[in-house]
Coordinates of C-alpha atoms in Angstrom, one line a residue:
Chain A
Q1144 CA 6.3 8.4 12.7
K1145 CA 2.6 7.6 12.2
E1146 CA 1.1 8.2 8.8
V1147 CA -1.7 10.4 10.0
E1148 CA -1.5 12.3 13.3
Q1149 CA -4.2 14.2 15.1
N1150 CA -4.4 15.6 18.6
S1151 CA -6.8 13.4 20.4
G1152 CA -8.3 16.3 22.4
P1153 CA -10.8 16.9 23.8
L1154 CA -10.9 20.3 22.2
S1155 CA -13.4 22.4 24.0
V1156 CA -14.8 25.6 22.4
P1157 CA -17.7 27.8 23.4
E1158 CA -20.9 27.9 21.2
G1159 CA -20.5 30.3 18.4
A1160 CA -16.7 30.2 18.3
I1161 CA -14.4 28.8 15.6
A1162 CA -13.1 25.3 16.1
S1163 CA -9.8 24.5 14.5
L1164 CA -8.8 20.9 14.0
N1165 CA -5.4 19.9 12.7
C1166 CA -3.9 16.9 11.1
T1167 CA -0.3 16.2 9.9
Y1168 CA 0.8 13.4 7.7
S1169 CA 4.1 11.8 6.9
D1170 CA 4.0 10.7 3.2
R1171 CA 4.6 13.6 0.8
G1172 CA 3.0 11.4 -2.0
S1173 CA -0.5 11.7 -0.3
Q1174 CA -2.9 13.2 -2.8
S1175 CA -6.5 13.1 -1.5
F1176 CA -7.6 14.3 2.0
F1177 CA -10.8 13.9 3.8
W1178 CA -12.5 14.9 7.0
Y1179 CA -15.1 12.6 8.6
R1180 CA -17.3 13.3 11.6
Q1181 CA -18.2 10.5 13.9
Y1182 CA -20.8 10.8 16.7
S1183 CA -20.4 8.6 19.7
G1184 CA -21.6 5.1 18.8
K1185 CA -22.2 5.9 15.2
S1186 CA -20.3 5.4 11.9
P1187 CA -18.1 8.1 10.3
E1188 CA -19.8 10.6 8.0
L1189 CA -17.8 12.3 5.2
I1190 CA -18.0 16.1 5.6
M1191 CA -15.2 17.5 3.5
S1192 CA -12.7 16.4 0.8
I1193 CA -9.8 18.4 -0.5
Y1194 CA -7.3 17.6 -3.2
S1195 CA -5.2 20.7 -3.9
N1196 CA -3.4 23.3 -1.8
G1197 CA -5.5 26.1 -0.4
D1198 CA -8.9 26.4 1.2
K1199 CA -12.2 24.8 0.4
E1200 CA -15.4 26.1 2.0
D1201 CA -18.7 24.3 2.4
G1202 CA -21.2 26.1 4.6
R1203 CA -19.7 26.5 8.1
F1204 CA -16.8 24.2 7.3
T1205 CA -13.5 25.1 5.7
A1206 CA -10.8 22.6 4.9
Q1207 CA -7.2 23.9 4.4
L1208 CA -4.4 21.9 2.8
N1209 CA -0.7 22.7 2.7
K1210 CA 1.2 19.9 1.0
A1211 CA 4.6 21.6 1.5
S1212 CA 4.1 21.6 5.2
Q1213 CA 2.2 18.3 5.2
Y1214 CA -0.8 19.4 7.1
V1215 CA -4.5 19.6 6.6
S1216 CA -7.0 21.4 8.9
L1217 CA -10.7 21.8 9.4
L1218 CA -12.3 25.0 10.6
I1219 CA -15.8 25.0 11.9
R1220 CA -17.3 28.5 12.1
D1221 CA -20.2 29.4 14.5
S1222 CA -19.7 26.1 16.3
Q1223 CA -22.9 24.5 17.6
P1224 CA -23.4 21.9 20.4
S1225 CA -24.5 19.5 17.6
D1226 CA -20.9 19.7 16.2
S1227 CA -19.7 17.9 19.3
A1228 CA -18.2 14.7 17.9
T1229 CA -14.9 13.1 17.0
Y1230 CA -13.4 14.4 13.7
L1231 CA -11.3 11.9 11.7
C1232 CA -8.7 13.0 9.2
A1233 CA -8.1 10.5 6.4
L1234 CA -5.9 10.4 3.3
T1235 CA -4.7 8.2 0.5
L1236 CA -1.2 6.9 0.4
P1237 CA 0.8 6.4 -2.8
G1238 CA 1.0 3.1 -4.6
A1239 CA -1.3 0.3 -3.3
G1240 CA -2.9 2.6 -0.9
S1241 CA -4.0 5.2 -3.4
Y1242 CA -7.6 3.9 -3.5
Q1243 CA -8.1 3.2 0.2
L1244 CA -8.1 5.6 3.1
T1245 CA -5.7 5.7 6.0
F1246 CA -7.3 7.4 9.1
G1247 CA -5.9 9.3 12.0
K1248 CA -7.3 8.4 15.5
G1249 CA -9.4 11.5 15.6
T1250 CA -9.9 14.7 17.6
K1251 CA -12.8 14.8 20.0
L1252 CA -14.5 18.2 19.8
S1253 CA -16.8 19.4 22.6
V1254 CA -18.9 22.6 21.9
I1255 CA -20.0 24.1 25.2
P1256 CA -23.4 25.9 25.2
Chain B
E1099 CA -30.8 6.1 -2.8
A1100 CA -30.1 3.4 -0.3
G1101 CA -26.9 3.7 1.7
V1102 CA -24.4 1.1 2.7
T1103 CA -26.3 -1.6 4.7
Q1104 CA -24.6 -3.9 7.2
S1105 CA -26.0 -6.8 9.2
P1106 CA -26.3 -7.7 11.9
T1107 CA -26.3 -4.5 14.0
H1108 CA -25.1 -6.2 17.2
L1109 CA -23.6 -9.6 17.9
I1110 CA -22.3 -11.3 21.0
K1111 CA -20.1 -14.3 20.5
T1112 CA -18.0 -16.6 22.7
R1113 CA -14.2 -16.8 22.4
G1114 CA -13.2 -19.4 19.8
Q1115 CA -16.4 -19.1 17.8
Q1116 CA -16.7 -17.9 14.2
V1117 CA -18.7 -15.0 12.9
T1118 CA -19.9 -13.7 9.5
L1119 CA -20.7 -10.0 9.0
R1120 CA -22.5 -8.8 5.8
C1121 CA -22.4 -5.6 3.8
S1122 CA -24.3 -4.3 0.8
P1123 CA -22.7 -1.4 -1.0
I1124 CA -24.5 1.6 -2.5
S1125 CA -25.9 0.9 -6.0
G1126 CA -23.2 1.6 -8.5
H1127 CA -20.3 1.2 -6.0
T1128 CA -18.2 -1.8 -6.7
S1129 CA -15.4 -1.3 -4.2
V1130 CA -16.1 -2.6 -0.6
Y1131 CA -13.8 -1.8 2.3
W1132 CA -13.8 -3.3 5.8
Y1133 CA -12.4 -1.6 8.8
Q1134 CA -12.1 -2.5 12.5
Q1135 CA -12.6 0.2 15.1
A1136 CA -11.6 -1.0 18.5
L1137 CA -11.8 1.2 21.5
G1138 CA -8.9 3.7 21.5
L1139 CA -7.3 2.3 18.4
G1140 CA -8.9 4.3 15.6
L1141 CA -10.0 2.8 12.3
Q1142 CA -7.8 0.0 11.2
F1143 CA -8.0 -1.2 7.5
L1144 CA -8.9 -4.8 7.1
L1145 CA -9.8 -5.7 3.5
W1146 CA -10.6 -4.2 0.2
Y1147 CA -12.7 -6.0 -2.5
D1148 CA -13.6 -5.1 -6.0
E1149 CA -14.9 -7.1 -8.9
G1150 CA -14.9 -10.2 -6.7
E1151 CA -11.2 -10.0 -5.9
E1152 CA -9.3 -9.1 -2.8
R1153 CA -7.4 -5.9 -3.8
N1154 CA -5.5 -5.3 -0.6
R1155 CA -5.3 -6.5 2.9
G1156 CA -4.4 -4.8 6.2
N1157 CA -2.1 -6.1 8.9
F1158 CA -4.5 -8.7 10.4
P1159 CA -4.1 -12.4 10.9
P1160 CA -5.4 -14.9 8.3
R1161 CA -8.4 -15.8 10.5
F1162 CA -9.9 -12.5 9.2
S1163 CA -11.1 -13.2 5.7
G1164 CA -13.9 -12.3 3.4
R1165 CA -15.3 -12.4 -0.1
Q1166 CA -17.3 -10.3 -2.5
F1167 CA -20.2 -11.7 -4.5
P1168 CA -21.2 -10.9 -8.1
N1169 CA -23.7 -8.3 -6.9
Y1170 CA -20.8 -6.6 -5.1
S1171 CA -22.1 -7.4 -1.6
S1172 CA -19.5 -8.7 0.8
E1173 CA -18.9 -10.9 3.8
L1174 CA -16.3 -10.6 6.5
N1175 CA -15.5 -13.8 8.3
V1176 CA -13.6 -14.0 11.6
N1177 CA -12.6 -17.4 12.9
A1178 CA -11.4 -18.4 16.3
L1179 CA -12.7 -15.3 17.9
E1180 CA -10.5 -13.6 20.6
L1181 CA -11.5 -11.2 23.2
E1182 CA -9.6 -8.4 21.4
D1183 CA -11.7 -8.9 18.3
S1184 CA -14.5 -7.0 20.2
A1185 CA -15.0 -3.8 18.1
L1186 CA -17.2 -1.9 15.7
Y1187 CA -16.8 -3.4 12.2
L1188 CA -17.4 -0.9 9.5
C1189 CA -18.0 -1.5 5.9
A1190 CA -17.6 1.3 3.3
S1191 CA -18.1 1.5 -0.4
K1192 CA -17.2 3.7 -3.4
M1193 CA -16.8 3.5 -7.1
F1194 CA -13.8 1.6 -8.3
L1195 CA -10.5 3.4 -8.9
T1196 CA -11.9 6.8 -7.9
N1197 CA -10.4 9.1 -5.3
Y1198 CA -13.6 10.1 -3.7
G1199 CA -14.2 9.4 -0.1
Y1200 CA -16.0 6.4 1.2
T1201 CA -19.6 6.1 2.4
F1202 CA -19.7 4.0 5.5
G1203 CA -22.5 1.7 6.7
S1204 CA -23.8 1.9 10.3
G1205 CA -21.5 -0.9 11.4
T1206 CA -21.7 -4.1 13.3
R1207 CA -20.9 -4.0 17.0
L1208 CA -19.2 -7.4 17.9
T1209 CA -18.7 -8.3 21.5
V1210 CA -16.6 -11.4 22.3
V1211 CA -17.0 -12.8 25.8

């Protein structure tokens, strides 16, 4: 099983809708979780971090973490065409990997005007 | 505050040649990470440097190497280039032994022909 799994998409949502992006992980010892946004041809940009179970909101973005079920999700409310990008889930692994990030392959989001 | 800077932006090399990529971290960040993002493969961890030492290494052959200088800038060297080395090479930085997310540079696009 891969360490971080994401549906590659594309996920298409109409403008103004809620986009829901999901990520599952295999190592129960993972402690820190991140969402990055990557526009085509650009480098990843950190948009959310979450460390404890529950929800964390920042503007139109909400990250949700459930360690018991080993998933983390990102909700984007009032989706805009400018949100069209690939969203990368990243986490830290226990031990030697606790200070470096392991990334999923990303979910491509397309917001349709 | 200046971000993570990488040079060069683009590079075209011939198979068998050697290449050096450079990275300057954000001021105050001592950890530098290198990732390879080849088409369809996601971000693959290459190397982690801090305090001039290699802290961890990903599953890449020895022809991928690097170093970190006293000012915390870093170089990634790739010897005996192969066609499959064509990728976006990303450098990221953060403060040592923190569990914050990285800040990425804009990357170096390497094409091997």
